[in-house]
């Protein structure tokens, strides 16, 4: 039986995660802005490459048991469930890839405000999608709060239509990515992220081979991109 103290501790952990997530995202515009002299494609490509390399290295060295457990769990699933998980993971990778690209492009080519506004919209879209798609319950107070928040967002969204559309696109991509992660149950989240990043790598390799862009030589690019990959992607 869960005691009141245990329940409070568990809730505190989730509230802390809910607070730290937007706090970290809020500062993400800073390192991306430092890379404004490079194209969004270069930033995205090397962010993915560094993140997938670091995450797989960490998982292989320290989390072999978790990888093995997820593999065995996947094998034991009925065929229909395995197919469903495979498609959901692929769609998740596409949404994540598109979200990252649009956010990076928006910050460096549209406006920082539009990028920041996207992550104000994201929790609202996620909550609404959870209610409408996942059939998660919202009490009256939560519905009223959501309505007030949406009204406030509409009042803020009276500026440039272009910026609002960019914000809505970025927020929606990540919101639906989060909804899919809620549907994909039973797997370690770091393992799932590693697989999704590996799929993203398959998207960028053909483009990098075709473009044959020179590898950035500036130490600032690699320092900032490594920070983005480690802090803002994995952690």
mmCIF file of N, CA and C in Angstrom, residues 12-84:
data_model
loop_
_atom_site.group_PDB
_atom_site.id
_atom_site.type_symbol
_atom_site.label_atom_id
_atom_site.label_comp_id
_atom_site.label_asym_id
_atom_site.label_seq_id
_atom_site.Cartn_x
_atom_site.Cartn_y
_atom_site.Cartn_z
ATOM 1 N N UNK A 12 6.200 14.844 -6.198
ATOM 2 C CA UNK A 12 7.257 15.842 -6.216
ATOM 3 C C UNK A 12 8.254 15.587 -7.325
ATOM 4 N N UNK A 13 8.563 14.316 -7.573
ATOM 5 C CA UNK A 13 9.494 13.960 -8.638
ATOM 6 C C UNK A 13 8.951 14.385 -9.999
ATOM 7 N N UNK A 14 7.654 14.162 -10.214
ATOM 8 C CA UNK A 14 7.058 14.514 -11.496
ATOM 9 C C UNK A 14 6.935 16.024 -11.659
ATOM 10 N N UNK A 15 6.600 16.719 -10.570
ATOM 11 C CA UNK A 15 6.528 18.178 -10.637
ATOM 12 C C UNK A 15 7.904 18.775 -10.928
ATOM 13 N N UNK A 16 8.949 18.178 -10.338
ATOM 14 C CA UNK A 16 10.312 18.650 -10.585
ATOM 15 C C UNK A 16 10.682 18.459 -12.055
ATOM 16 N N UNK A 17 10.340 17.295 -12.606
ATOM 17 C CA UNK A 17 10.609 17.031 -14.025
ATOM 18 C C UNK A 17 9.838 18.009 -14.908
ATOM 19 N N UNK A 18 8.581 18.271 -14.540
ATOM 20 C CA UNK A 18 7.756 19.199 -15.320
ATOM 21 C C UNK A 18 8.313 20.621 -15.271
ATOM 22 N N UNK A 19 8.972 20.964 -14.153
ATOM 23 C CA UNK A 19 9.560 22.289 -14.021
ATOM 24 C C UNK A 19 10.890 22.396 -14.763
ATOM 25 N N UNK A 20 11.731 21.360 -14.636
ATOM 26 C CA UNK A 20 13.066 21.411 -15.222
ATOM 27 C C UNK A 20 13.035 21.322 -16.749
ATOM 28 N N UNK A 21 12.073 20.561 -17.289
ATOM 29 C CA UNK A 21 11.989 20.422 -18.749
ATOM 30 C C UNK A 21 11.887 21.779 -19.452
ATOM 31 N N UNK A 22 10.848 22.574 -19.163
ATOM 32 C CA UNK A 22 10.731 23.891 -19.803
ATOM 33 C C UNK A 22 11.884 24.828 -19.443
ATOM 34 N N UNK A 23 12.442 24.689 -18.224
ATOM 35 C CA UNK A 23 13.564 25.539 -17.834
ATOM 36 C C UNK A 23 14.767 25.286 -18.744
ATOM 37 N N UNK A 24 15.064 24.007 -18.980
ATOM 38 C CA UNK A 24 16.181 23.663 -19.874
ATOM 39 C C UNK A 24 15.882 24.114 -21.297
ATOM 40 N N UNK A 25 14.660 23.833 -21.773
ATOM 41 C CA UNK A 25 14.293 24.235 -23.133
ATOM 42 C C UNK A 25 14.369 25.750 -23.304
ATOM 43 N N UNK A 26 14.018 26.490 -22.238
ATOM 44 C CA UNK A 26 14.015 27.941 -22.325
ATOM 45 C C UNK A 26 15.382 28.517 -22.663
ATOM 46 N N UNK A 27 16.431 27.852 -22.207
ATOM 47 C CA UNK A 27 17.787 28.323 -22.472
ATOM 48 C C UNK A 27 18.362 27.757 -23.768
ATOM 49 N N UNK A 28 17.622 26.881 -24.423
ATOM 50 C CA UNK A 28 18.163 26.226 -25.613
ATOM 51 C C UNK A 28 18.391 27.204 -26.761
ATOM 52 N N UNK A 29 17.613 28.275 -26.793
ATOM 53 C CA UNK A 29 17.772 29.260 -27.865
ATOM 54 C C UNK A 29 19.150 29.915 -27.822
ATOM 55 N N UNK A 30 19.754 29.979 -26.632
ATOM 56 C CA UNK A 30 21.041 30.663 -26.483
ATOM 57 C C UNK A 30 22.146 29.966 -27.282
ATOM 58 N N UNK A 31 22.404 28.651 -27.056
ATOM 59 C CA UNK A 31 23.464 28.007 -27.849
ATOM 60 C C UNK A 31 23.147 27.938 -29.337
ATOM 61 N N UNK A 32 21.874 27.756 -29.684
ATOM 62 C CA UNK A 32 21.528 27.708 -31.104
ATOM 63 C C UNK A 32 21.792 29.063 -31.761
ATOM 64 N N UNK A 33 21.498 30.123 -31.030
ATOM 65 C CA UNK A 33 21.744 31.465 -31.563
ATOM 66 C C UNK A 33 23.240 31.718 -31.759
ATOM 67 N N UNK A 34 24.051 31.088 -30.927
ATOM 68 C CA UNK A 34 25.502 31.234 -31.072
ATOM 69 C C UNK A 34 26.006 30.599 -32.363
ATOM 70 N N UNK A 35 25.174 29.727 -32.956
ATOM 71 C CA UNK A 35 25.567 29.040 -34.195
ATOM 72 C C UNK A 35 24.869 29.621 -35.421
ATOM 73 N N UNK A 36 24.421 30.863 -35.327
ATOM 74 C CA UNK A 36 23.639 31.454 -36.421
ATOM 75 C C UNK A 36 24.435 31.595 -37.719
ATOM 76 N N UNK A 37 25.776 31.547 -37.636
ATOM 77 C CA UNK A 37 26.602 31.651 -38.848
ATOM 78 C C UNK A 37 26.660 30.343 -39.628
ATOM 79 N N UNK A 38 26.135 29.265 -39.045
ATOM 80 C CA UNK A 38 26.077 27.985 -39.735
ATOM 81 C C UNK A 38 24.643 27.684 -40.147
ATOM 82 N N UNK A 39 24.481 26.856 -41.153
ATOM 83 C CA UNK A 39 23.142 26.532 -41.642
ATOM 84 C C UNK A 39 22.404 25.637 -40.650
ATOM 85 N N UNK A 40 21.076 25.674 -40.709
ATOM 86 C CA UNK A 40 20.260 24.826 -39.842
ATOM 87 C C UNK A 40 20.549 23.357 -40.107
ATOM 88 N N UNK A 41 20.852 23.036 -41.379
ATOM 89 C CA UNK A 41 21.142 21.642 -41.730
ATOM 90 C C UNK A 41 22.410 21.159 -41.029
ATOM 91 N N UNK A 42 23.465 21.978 -41.053
ATOM 92 C CA UNK A 42 24.715 21.581 -40.395
ATOM 93 C C UNK A 42 24.515 21.397 -38.893
ATOM 94 N N UNK A 43 23.821 22.336 -38.272
ATOM 95 C CA UNK A 43 23.569 22.242 -36.824
ATOM 96 C C UNK A 43 22.791 20.977 -36.507
ATOM 97 N N UNK A 44 21.742 20.731 -37.293
ATOM 98 C CA UNK A 44 20.910 19.553 -37.061
ATOM 99 C C UNK A 44 21.694 18.270 -37.275
ATOM 100 N N UNK A 45 22.442 18.191 -38.374
ATOM 101 C CA UNK A 45 23.174 16.970 -38.708
ATOM 102 C C UNK A 45 24.164 16.589 -37.612
ATOM 103 N N UNK A 46 24.954 17.555 -37.196
ATOM 104 C CA UNK A 46 25.999 17.223 -36.218
ATOM 105 C C UNK A 46 25.439 17.101 -34.797
ATOM 106 N N UNK A 47 24.329 17.749 -34.532
ATOM 107 C CA UNK A 47 23.642 17.516 -33.252
ATOM 108 C C UNK A 47 23.195 16.061 -33.170
ATOM 109 N N UNK A 48 22.601 15.553 -34.238
ATOM 110 C CA UNK A 48 22.133 14.168 -34.259
ATOM 111 C C UNK A 48 23.301 13.198 -34.149
ATOM 112 N N UNK A 49 24.361 13.464 -34.936
ATOM 113 C CA UNK A 49 25.509 12.558 -34.934
ATOM 114 C C UNK A 49 26.146 12.485 -33.547
ATOM 115 N N UNK A 50 26.350 13.631 -32.910
ATOM 116 C CA UNK A 50 26.952 13.638 -31.576
ATOM 117 C C UNK A 50 26.032 12.997 -30.548
ATOM 118 N N UNK A 51 24.743 13.319 -30.615
ATOM 119 C CA UNK A 51 23.800 12.788 -29.632
ATOM 120 C C UNK A 51 23.674 11.267 -29.748
ATOM 121 N N UNK A 52 23.551 10.760 -30.963
ATOM 122 C CA UNK A 52 23.385 9.320 -31.136
ATOM 123 C C UNK A 52 24.656 8.571 -30.742
ATOM 124 N N UNK A 53 25.815 9.164 -31.016
ATOM 125 C CA UNK A 53 27.079 8.524 -30.646
ATOM 126 C C UNK A 53 27.228 8.466 -29.124
ATOM 127 N N UNK A 54 26.965 9.592 -28.450
ATOM 128 C CA UNK A 54 27.093 9.640 -26.993
ATOM 129 C C UNK A 54 26.098 8.710 -26.308
ATOM 130 N N UNK A 55 24.865 8.715 -26.802
ATOM 131 C CA UNK A 55 23.822 7.927 -26.144
ATOM 132 C C UNK A 55 24.055 6.435 -26.312
ATOM 133 N N UNK A 56 24.416 6.006 -27.529
ATOM 134 C CA UNK A 56 24.677 4.584 -27.738
ATOM 135 C C UNK A 56 25.919 4.129 -26.975
ATOM 136 N N UNK A 57 26.932 4.976 -26.918
ATOM 137 C CA UNK A 57 28.129 4.643 -26.144
ATOM 138 C C UNK A 57 27.774 4.468 -24.667
ATOM 139 N N UNK A 58 26.983 5.397 -24.139
ATOM 140 C CA UNK A 58 26.567 5.320 -22.737
ATOM 141 C C UNK A 58 25.738 4.059 -22.482
ATOM 142 N N UNK A 59 24.789 3.769 -23.368
ATOM 143 C CA UNK A 59 23.931 2.591 -23.186
ATOM 144 C C UNK A 59 24.728 1.290 -23.272
ATOM 145 N N UNK A 60 25.628 1.201 -24.231
ATOM 146 C CA UNK A 60 26.394 -0.028 -24.418
ATOM 147 C C UNK A 60 27.350 -0.271 -23.251
ATOM 148 N N UNK A 61 27.948 0.796 -22.744
ATOM 149 C CA UNK A 61 28.925 0.650 -21.662
ATOM 150 C C UNK A 61 28.247 0.425 -20.312
ATOM 151 N N UNK A 62 27.189 1.174 -20.031
ATOM 152 C CA UNK A 62 26.614 1.172 -18.687
ATOM 153 C C UNK A 62 25.232 0.537 -18.579
ATOM 154 N N UNK A 63 24.559 0.285 -19.715
ATOM 155 C CA UNK A 63 23.159 -0.124 -19.611
ATOM 156 C C UNK A 63 22.859 -1.332 -20.505
ATOM 157 N N UNK A 64 23.776 -2.258 -20.571
ATOM 158 C CA UNK A 64 23.565 -3.444 -21.394
ATOM 159 C C UNK A 64 22.349 -4.232 -20.937
ATOM 160 N N UNK A 65 22.166 -4.321 -19.623
ATOM 161 C CA UNK A 65 21.032 -5.079 -19.093
ATOM 162 C C UNK A 65 19.704 -4.469 -19.537
ATOM 163 N N UNK A 66 19.638 -3.136 -19.588
ATOM 164 C CA UNK A 66 18.410 -2.464 -20.023
ATOM 165 C C UNK A 66 18.146 -2.710 -21.505
ATOM 166 N N UNK A 67 19.208 -2.701 -22.298
ATOM 167 C CA UNK A 67 19.048 -2.992 -23.730
ATOM 168 C C UNK A 67 18.545 -4.421 -23.926
ATOM 169 N N UNK A 68 19.151 -5.359 -23.202
ATOM 170 C CA UNK A 68 18.754 -6.760 -23.311
ATOM 171 C C UNK A 68 17.309 -6.965 -22.858
ATOM 172 N N UNK A 69 16.920 -6.282 -21.792
ATOM 173 C CA UNK A 69 15.552 -6.413 -21.276
ATOM 174 C C UNK A 69 14.535 -5.894 -22.294
ATOM 175 N N UNK A 70 14.827 -4.756 -22.908
ATOM 176 C CA UNK A 70 13.917 -4.206 -23.915
ATOM 177 C C UNK A 70 13.839 -5.106 -25.147
ATOM 178 N N UNK A 71 14.975 -5.666 -25.544
ATOM 179 C CA UNK A 71 14.995 -6.561 -26.708
ATOM 180 C C UNK A 71 14.154 -7.805 -26.443
ATOM 181 N N UNK A 72 14.320 -8.390 -25.267
ATOM 182 C CA UNK A 72 13.544 -9.579 -24.917
ATOM 183 C C UNK A 72 12.054 -9.258 -24.810
ATOM 184 N N UNK A 73 11.741 -8.104 -24.251
ATOM 185 C CA UNK A 73 10.339 -7.692 -24.134
ATOM 186 C C UNK A 73 9.709 -7.517 -25.509
ATOM 187 N N UNK A 74 10.459 -6.900 -26.436
ATOM 188 C CA UNK A 74 9.950 -6.693 -27.787
ATOM 189 C C UNK A 74 9.714 -8.029 -28.490
ATOM 190 N N UNK A 75 10.623 -8.977 -28.322
ATOM 191 C CA UNK A 75 10.488 -10.278 -28.966
ATOM 192 C C UNK A 75 9.272 -11.051 -28.443
ATOM 193 N N UNK A 76 8.919 -10.830 -27.180
ATOM 194 C CA UNK A 76 7.816 -11.565 -26.583
ATOM 195 C C UNK A 76 6.450 -10.986 -26.939
ATOM 196 N N UNK A 77 6.435 -9.788 -27.520
ATOM 197 C CA UNK A 77 5.169 -9.170 -27.888
ATOM 198 C C UNK A 77 4.536 -9.899 -29.071
ATOM 199 N N UNK A 78 3.199 -9.909 -29.146
ATOM 200 C CA UNK A 78 2.543 -10.454 -30.347
ATOM 201 C C UNK A 78 2.988 -9.690 -31.591
ATOM 202 N N UNK A 79 2.907 -10.348 -32.727
ATOM 203 C CA UNK A 79 3.394 -9.763 -33.974
ATOM 204 C C UNK A 79 2.730 -8.425 -34.265
ATOM 205 N N UNK A 80 1.423 -8.329 -34.045
ATOM 206 C CA UNK A 80 0.718 -7.077 -34.310
ATOM 207 C C UNK A 80 1.256 -5.941 -33.443
ATOM 208 N N UNK A 81 1.544 -6.252 -32.181
ATOM 209 C CA UNK A 81 2.090 -5.240 -31.271
ATOM 210 C C UNK A 81 3.495 -4.811 -31.686
ATOM 211 N N UNK A 82 4.299 -5.778 -32.144
ATOM 212 C CA UNK A 82 5.653 -5.443 -32.603
ATOM 213 C C UNK A 82 5.582 -4.511 -33.807
ATOM 214 N N UNK A 83 4.670 -4.818 -34.729
ATOM 215 C CA UNK A 83 4.497 -3.965 -35.907
ATOM 216 C C UNK A 83 4.057 -2.566 -35.498
ATOM 217 N N UNK A 84 3.122 -2.494 -34.557
ATOM 218 C CA UNK A 84 2.628 -1.194 -34.078
ATOM 219 C C UNK A 84 3.754 -0.383 -33.447
#
